[in-house]
PDB file of C-alpha atoms in Angstrom:
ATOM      1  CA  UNK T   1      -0.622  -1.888   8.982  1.00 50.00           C
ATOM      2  CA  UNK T   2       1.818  -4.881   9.871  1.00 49.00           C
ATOM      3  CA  UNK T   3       5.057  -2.783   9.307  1.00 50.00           C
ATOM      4  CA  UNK T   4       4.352  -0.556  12.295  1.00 50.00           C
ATOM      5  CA  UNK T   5       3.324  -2.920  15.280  1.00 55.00           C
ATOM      6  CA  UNK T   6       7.126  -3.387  16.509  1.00 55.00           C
ATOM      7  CA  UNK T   7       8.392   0.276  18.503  1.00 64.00           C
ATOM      8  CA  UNK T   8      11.410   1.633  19.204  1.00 75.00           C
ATOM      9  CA  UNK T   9      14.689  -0.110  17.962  1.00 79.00           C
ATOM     10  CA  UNK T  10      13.566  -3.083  16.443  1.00 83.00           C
ATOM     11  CA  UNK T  11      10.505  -0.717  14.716  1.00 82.00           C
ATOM     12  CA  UNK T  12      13.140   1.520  12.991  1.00 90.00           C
ATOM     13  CA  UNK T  13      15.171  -1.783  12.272  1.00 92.00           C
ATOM     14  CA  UNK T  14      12.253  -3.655  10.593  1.00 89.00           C
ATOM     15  CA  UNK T  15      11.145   0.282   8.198  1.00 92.00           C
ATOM     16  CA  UNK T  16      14.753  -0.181   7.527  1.00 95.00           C
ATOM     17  CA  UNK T  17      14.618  -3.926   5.925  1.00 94.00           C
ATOM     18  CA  UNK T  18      11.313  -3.154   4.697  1.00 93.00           C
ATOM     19  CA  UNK T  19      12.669   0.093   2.692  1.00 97.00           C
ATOM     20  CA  UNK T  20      15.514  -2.196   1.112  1.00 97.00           C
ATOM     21  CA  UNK T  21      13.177  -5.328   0.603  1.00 96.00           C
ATOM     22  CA  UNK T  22      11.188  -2.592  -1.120  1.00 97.00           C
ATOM     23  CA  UNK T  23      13.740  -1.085  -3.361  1.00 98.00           C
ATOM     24  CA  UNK T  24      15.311  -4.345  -4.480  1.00 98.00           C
ATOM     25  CA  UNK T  25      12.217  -5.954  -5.743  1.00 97.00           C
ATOM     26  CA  UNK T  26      11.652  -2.256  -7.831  1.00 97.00           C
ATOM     27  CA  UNK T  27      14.712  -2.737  -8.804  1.00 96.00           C
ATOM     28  CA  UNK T  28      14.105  -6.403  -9.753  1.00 96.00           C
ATOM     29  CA  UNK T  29      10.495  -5.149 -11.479  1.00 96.00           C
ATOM     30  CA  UNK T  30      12.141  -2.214 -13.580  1.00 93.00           C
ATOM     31  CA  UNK T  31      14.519  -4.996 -14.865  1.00 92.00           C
ATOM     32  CA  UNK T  32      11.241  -7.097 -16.195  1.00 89.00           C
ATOM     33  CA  UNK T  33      10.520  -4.836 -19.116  1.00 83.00           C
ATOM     34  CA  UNK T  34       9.013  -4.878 -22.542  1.00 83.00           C
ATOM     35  CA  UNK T  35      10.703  -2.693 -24.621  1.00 74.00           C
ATOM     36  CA  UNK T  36       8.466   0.342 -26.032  1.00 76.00           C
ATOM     37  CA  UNK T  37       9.934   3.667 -28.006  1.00 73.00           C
ATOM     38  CA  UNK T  38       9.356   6.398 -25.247  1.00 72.00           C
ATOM     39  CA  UNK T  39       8.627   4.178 -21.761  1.00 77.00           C
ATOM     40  CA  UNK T  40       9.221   0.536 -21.553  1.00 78.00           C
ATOM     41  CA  UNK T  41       6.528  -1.315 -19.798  1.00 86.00           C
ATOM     42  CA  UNK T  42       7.384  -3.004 -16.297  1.00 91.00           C
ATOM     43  CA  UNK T  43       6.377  -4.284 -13.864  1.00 93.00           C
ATOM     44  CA  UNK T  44       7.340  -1.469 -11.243  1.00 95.00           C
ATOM     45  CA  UNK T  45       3.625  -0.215 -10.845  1.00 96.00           C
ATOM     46  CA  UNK T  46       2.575  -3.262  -9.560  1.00 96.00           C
ATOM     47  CA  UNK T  47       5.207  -3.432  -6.947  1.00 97.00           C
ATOM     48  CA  UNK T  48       5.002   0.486  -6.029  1.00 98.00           C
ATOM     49  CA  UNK T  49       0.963  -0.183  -5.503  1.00 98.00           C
ATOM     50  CA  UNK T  50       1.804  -3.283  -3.441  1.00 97.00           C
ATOM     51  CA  UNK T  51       4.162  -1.298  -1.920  1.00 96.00           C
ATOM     52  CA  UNK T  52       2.148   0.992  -0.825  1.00 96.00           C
ATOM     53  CA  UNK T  53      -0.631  -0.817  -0.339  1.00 95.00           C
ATOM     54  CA  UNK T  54       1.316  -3.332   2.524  1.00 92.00           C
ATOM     55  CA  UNK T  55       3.435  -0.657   3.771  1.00 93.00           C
ATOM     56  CA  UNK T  56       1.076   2.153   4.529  1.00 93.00           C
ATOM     57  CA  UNK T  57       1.486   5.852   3.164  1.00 96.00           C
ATOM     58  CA  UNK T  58       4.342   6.511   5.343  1.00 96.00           C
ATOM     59  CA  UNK T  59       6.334   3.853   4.893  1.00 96.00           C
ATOM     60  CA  UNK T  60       5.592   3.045   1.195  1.00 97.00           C
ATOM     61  CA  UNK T  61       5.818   6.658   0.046  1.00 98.00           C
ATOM     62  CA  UNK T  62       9.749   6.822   1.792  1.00 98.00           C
ATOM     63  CA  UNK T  63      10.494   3.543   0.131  1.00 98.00           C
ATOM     64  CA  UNK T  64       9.435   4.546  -3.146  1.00 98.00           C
ATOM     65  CA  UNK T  65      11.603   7.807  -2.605  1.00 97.00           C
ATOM     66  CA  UNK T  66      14.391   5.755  -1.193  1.00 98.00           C
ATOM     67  CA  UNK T  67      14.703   4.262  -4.404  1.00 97.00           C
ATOM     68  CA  UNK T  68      14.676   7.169  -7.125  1.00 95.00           C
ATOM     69  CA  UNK T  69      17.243   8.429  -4.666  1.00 95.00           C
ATOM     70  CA  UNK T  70      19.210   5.136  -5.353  1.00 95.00           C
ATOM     71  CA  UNK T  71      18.965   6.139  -9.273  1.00 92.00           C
ATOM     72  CA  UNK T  72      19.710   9.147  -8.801  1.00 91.00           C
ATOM     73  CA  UNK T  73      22.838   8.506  -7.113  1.00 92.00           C
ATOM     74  CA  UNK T  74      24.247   5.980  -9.597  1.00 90.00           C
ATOM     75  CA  UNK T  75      22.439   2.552  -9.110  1.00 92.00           C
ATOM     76  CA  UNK T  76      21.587   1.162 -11.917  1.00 92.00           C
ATOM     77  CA  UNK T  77      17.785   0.941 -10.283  1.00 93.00           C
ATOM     78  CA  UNK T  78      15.760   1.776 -13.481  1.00 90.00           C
ATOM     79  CA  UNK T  79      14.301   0.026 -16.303  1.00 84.00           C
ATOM     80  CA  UNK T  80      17.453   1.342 -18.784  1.00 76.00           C
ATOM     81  CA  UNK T  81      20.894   0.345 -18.103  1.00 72.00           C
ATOM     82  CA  UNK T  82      22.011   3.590 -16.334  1.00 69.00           C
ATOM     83  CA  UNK T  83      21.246   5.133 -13.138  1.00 72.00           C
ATOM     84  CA  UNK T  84      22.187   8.437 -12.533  1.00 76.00           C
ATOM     85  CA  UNK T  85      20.274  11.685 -13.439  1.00 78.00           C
ATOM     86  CA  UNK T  86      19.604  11.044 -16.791  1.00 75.00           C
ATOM     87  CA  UNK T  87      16.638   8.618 -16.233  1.00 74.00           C
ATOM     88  CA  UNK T  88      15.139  11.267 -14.292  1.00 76.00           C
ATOM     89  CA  UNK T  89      15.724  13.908 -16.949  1.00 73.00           C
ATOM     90  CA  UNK T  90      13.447  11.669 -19.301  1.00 68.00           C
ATOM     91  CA  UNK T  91      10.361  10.099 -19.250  1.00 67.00           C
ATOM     92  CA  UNK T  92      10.400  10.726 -15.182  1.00 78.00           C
ATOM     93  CA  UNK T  93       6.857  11.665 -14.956  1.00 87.00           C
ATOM     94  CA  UNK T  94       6.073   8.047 -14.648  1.00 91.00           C
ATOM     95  CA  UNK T  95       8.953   7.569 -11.763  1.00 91.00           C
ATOM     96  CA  UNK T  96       7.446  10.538 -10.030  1.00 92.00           C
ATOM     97  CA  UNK T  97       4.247   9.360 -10.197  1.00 96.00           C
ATOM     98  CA  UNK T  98       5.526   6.187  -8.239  1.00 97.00           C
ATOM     99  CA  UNK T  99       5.679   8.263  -5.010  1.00 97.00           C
ATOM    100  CA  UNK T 100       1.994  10.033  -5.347  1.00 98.00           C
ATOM    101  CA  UNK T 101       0.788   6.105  -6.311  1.00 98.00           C
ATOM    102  CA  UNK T 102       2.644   4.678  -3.360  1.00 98.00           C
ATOM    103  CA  UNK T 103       0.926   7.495  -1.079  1.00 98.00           C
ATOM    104  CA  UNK T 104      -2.362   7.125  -2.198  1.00 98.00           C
ATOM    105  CA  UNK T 105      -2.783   3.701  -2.098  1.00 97.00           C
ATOM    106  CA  UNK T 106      -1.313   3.287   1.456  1.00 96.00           C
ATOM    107  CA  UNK T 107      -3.717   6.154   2.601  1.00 97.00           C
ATOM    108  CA  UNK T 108      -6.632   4.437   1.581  1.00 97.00           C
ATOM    109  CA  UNK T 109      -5.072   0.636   2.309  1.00 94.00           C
ATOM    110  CA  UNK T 110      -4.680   2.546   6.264  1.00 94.00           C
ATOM    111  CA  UNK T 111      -8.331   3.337   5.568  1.00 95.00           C
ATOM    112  CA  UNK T 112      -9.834  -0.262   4.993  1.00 93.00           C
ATOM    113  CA  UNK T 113      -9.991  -0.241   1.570  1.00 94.00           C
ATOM    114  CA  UNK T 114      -7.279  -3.386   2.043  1.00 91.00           C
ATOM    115  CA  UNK T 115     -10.245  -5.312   3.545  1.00 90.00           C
ATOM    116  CA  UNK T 116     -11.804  -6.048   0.139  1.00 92.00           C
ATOM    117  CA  UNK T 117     -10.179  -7.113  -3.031  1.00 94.00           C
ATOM    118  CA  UNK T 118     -12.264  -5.119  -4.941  1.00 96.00           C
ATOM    119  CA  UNK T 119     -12.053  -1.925  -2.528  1.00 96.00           C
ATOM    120  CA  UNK T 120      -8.230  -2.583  -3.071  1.00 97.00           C
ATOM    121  CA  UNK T 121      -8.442  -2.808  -7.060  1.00 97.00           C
ATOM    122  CA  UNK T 122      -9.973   0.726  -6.785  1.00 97.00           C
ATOM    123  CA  UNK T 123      -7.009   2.179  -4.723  1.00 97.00           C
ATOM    124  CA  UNK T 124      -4.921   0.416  -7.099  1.00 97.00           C
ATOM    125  CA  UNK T 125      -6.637   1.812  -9.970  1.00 97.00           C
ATOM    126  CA  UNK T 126      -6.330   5.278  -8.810  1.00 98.00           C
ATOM    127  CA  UNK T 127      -2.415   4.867  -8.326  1.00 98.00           C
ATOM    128  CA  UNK T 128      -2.304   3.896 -11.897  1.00 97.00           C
ATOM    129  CA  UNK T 129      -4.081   7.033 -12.736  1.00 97.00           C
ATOM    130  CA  UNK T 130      -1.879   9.325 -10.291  1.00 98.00           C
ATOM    131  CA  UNK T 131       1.627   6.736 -12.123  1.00 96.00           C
ATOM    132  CA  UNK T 132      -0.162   7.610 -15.294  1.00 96.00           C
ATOM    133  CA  UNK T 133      -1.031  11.275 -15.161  1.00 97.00           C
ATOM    134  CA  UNK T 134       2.142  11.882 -14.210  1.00 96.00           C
ATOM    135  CA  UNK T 135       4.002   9.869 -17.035  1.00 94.00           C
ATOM    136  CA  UNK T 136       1.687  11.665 -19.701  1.00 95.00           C
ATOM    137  CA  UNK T 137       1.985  15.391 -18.490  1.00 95.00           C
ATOM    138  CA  UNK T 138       5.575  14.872 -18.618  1.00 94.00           C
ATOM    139  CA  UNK T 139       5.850  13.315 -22.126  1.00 93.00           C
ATOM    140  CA  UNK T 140       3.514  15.694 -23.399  1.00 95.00           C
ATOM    141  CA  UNK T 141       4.369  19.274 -22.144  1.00 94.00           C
ATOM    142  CA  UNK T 142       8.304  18.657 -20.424  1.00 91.00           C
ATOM    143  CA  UNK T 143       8.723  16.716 -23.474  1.00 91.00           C
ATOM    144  CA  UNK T 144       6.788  18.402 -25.522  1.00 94.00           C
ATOM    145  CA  UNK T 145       5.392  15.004 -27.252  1.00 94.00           C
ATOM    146  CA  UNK T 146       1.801  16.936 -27.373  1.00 96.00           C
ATOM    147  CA  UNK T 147      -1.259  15.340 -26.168  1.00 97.00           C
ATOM    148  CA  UNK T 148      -1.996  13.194 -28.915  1.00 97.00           C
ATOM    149  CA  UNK T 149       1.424  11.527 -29.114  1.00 96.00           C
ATOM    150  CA  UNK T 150       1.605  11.392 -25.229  1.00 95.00           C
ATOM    151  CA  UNK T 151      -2.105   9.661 -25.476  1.00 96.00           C
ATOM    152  CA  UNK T 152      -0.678   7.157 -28.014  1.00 95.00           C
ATOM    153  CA  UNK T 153       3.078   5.987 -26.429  1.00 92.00           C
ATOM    154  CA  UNK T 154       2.506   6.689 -23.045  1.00 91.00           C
ATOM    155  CA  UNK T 155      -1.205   5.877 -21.734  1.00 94.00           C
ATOM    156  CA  UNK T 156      -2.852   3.494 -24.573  1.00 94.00           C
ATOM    157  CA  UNK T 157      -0.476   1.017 -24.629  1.00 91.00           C
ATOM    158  CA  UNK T 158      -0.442   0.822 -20.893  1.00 93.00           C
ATOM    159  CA  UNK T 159      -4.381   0.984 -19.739  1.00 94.00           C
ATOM    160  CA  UNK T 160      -4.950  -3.214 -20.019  1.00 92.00           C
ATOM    161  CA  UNK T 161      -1.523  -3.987 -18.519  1.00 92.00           C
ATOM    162  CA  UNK T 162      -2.812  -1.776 -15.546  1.00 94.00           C
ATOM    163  CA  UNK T 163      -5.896  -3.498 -14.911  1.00 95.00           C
ATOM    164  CA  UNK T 164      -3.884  -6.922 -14.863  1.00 94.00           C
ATOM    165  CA  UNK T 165      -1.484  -5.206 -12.674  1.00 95.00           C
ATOM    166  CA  UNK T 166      -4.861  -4.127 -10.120  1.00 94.00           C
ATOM    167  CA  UNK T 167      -6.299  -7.163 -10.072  1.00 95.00           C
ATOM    168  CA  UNK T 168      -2.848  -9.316  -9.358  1.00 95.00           C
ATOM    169  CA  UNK T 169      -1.773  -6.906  -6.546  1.00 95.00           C
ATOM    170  CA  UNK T 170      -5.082  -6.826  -4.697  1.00 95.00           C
ATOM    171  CA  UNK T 171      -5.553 -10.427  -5.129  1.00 94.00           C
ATOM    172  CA  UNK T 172      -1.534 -10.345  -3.752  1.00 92.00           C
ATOM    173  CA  UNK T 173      -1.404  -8.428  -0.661  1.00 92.00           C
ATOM    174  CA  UNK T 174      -4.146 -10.042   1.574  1.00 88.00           C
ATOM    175  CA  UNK T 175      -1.846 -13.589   1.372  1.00 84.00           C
ATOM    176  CA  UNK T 176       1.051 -11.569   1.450  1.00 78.00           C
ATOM    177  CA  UNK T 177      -0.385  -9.924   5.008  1.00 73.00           C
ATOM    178  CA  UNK T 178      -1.545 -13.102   6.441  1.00 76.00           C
ATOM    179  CA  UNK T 179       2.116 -14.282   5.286  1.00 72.00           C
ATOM    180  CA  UNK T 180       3.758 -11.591   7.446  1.00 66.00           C
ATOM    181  CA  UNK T 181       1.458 -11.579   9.894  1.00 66.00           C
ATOM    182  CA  UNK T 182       1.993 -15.274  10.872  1.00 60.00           C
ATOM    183  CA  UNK T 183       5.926 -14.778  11.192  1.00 53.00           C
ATOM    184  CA  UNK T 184       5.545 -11.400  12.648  1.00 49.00           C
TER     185      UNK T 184
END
């Protein structure tokens, strides 16, 4: 993984640009919404998958943590116009999720399934399930939407925006690598 060649100093200097790189452009993809009753729709799960799939488990799983720690603290980070606890305290399933997405991914991305677009759409894919499960256990049993509702605003309206969302971020990070990887 390109983000953990450098040691030493400059190693821990480059995780830390990385990590805020990272959490600005979620913050920039939570602001690119579509406004829907229970969870808007972003485009923050194709940044946490890219995320993670660039960064590696390690790093991408701390960045994605990095920033719902930014939230939680007050930054107005999220999709709504708030930051704070209260984003957390709602539909946070799907924020949660971000972390178990980002960790997946990079696992298998540190595993060669970066090496193929199509390997990479799979990994992708199954961070959208992990992003998804997540959003839909919470909406239907913490909020106690029940299963059907939970099926209907928090998982149908979402499943072809996902596959988009796959297919842009493993066509993405290959030329993204090679990007890094010439200036690096």
């Amino acid at each position: 993984m390109w983000p953990q060649r450098a040691g030493g100093i400059s190693g821990v200097l480059r995780s830390v640009i990385l990590v805020a790189l990272g959490t600005a452009l979620l913050t920039m993809s939570a602001k690119v919404n579509l406004p829907l009753p229970y969870v808007p729709m972003t485009l923050q799960t194709l940044v946490v998958l890219v995320i993670g799939a660039a960064y590696g488990w390690r790093l991408g799983s701390v960045t994605v943590m990095a920033y719902l720690a930014e939230g939680a603290l007050g930054l107005p980070v999220f999709a709504g116009p708030a930051g704070g606890l209260a984003p957390l305290l709602g539909p946070a399933g799907y924020l949660f999720g971000f972390v178990a997405a980002a960790f997946a991914t990079g696992w298998l991305s540190e595993r060669g399934w970066d090496r193929s677009v199509a390997w990479l759409f799979l990994a992708m894919g199954l961070g959208h399930v992990l992003i998804l499960a997540a959003g839909f256990t919470w909406l239907a049993f913490g909020m106690k939407l029940g299963v059907e509702k939970a099926w209907l605003v928090g998982i149908a309206p979402f499943l072809a925006a996902s596959l988009i969302k796959n297919a842009l971020g493993a066509a993405l990070v290959p030329s993204i690598r090679r990007v890094l990887d010439r200036r690096g």
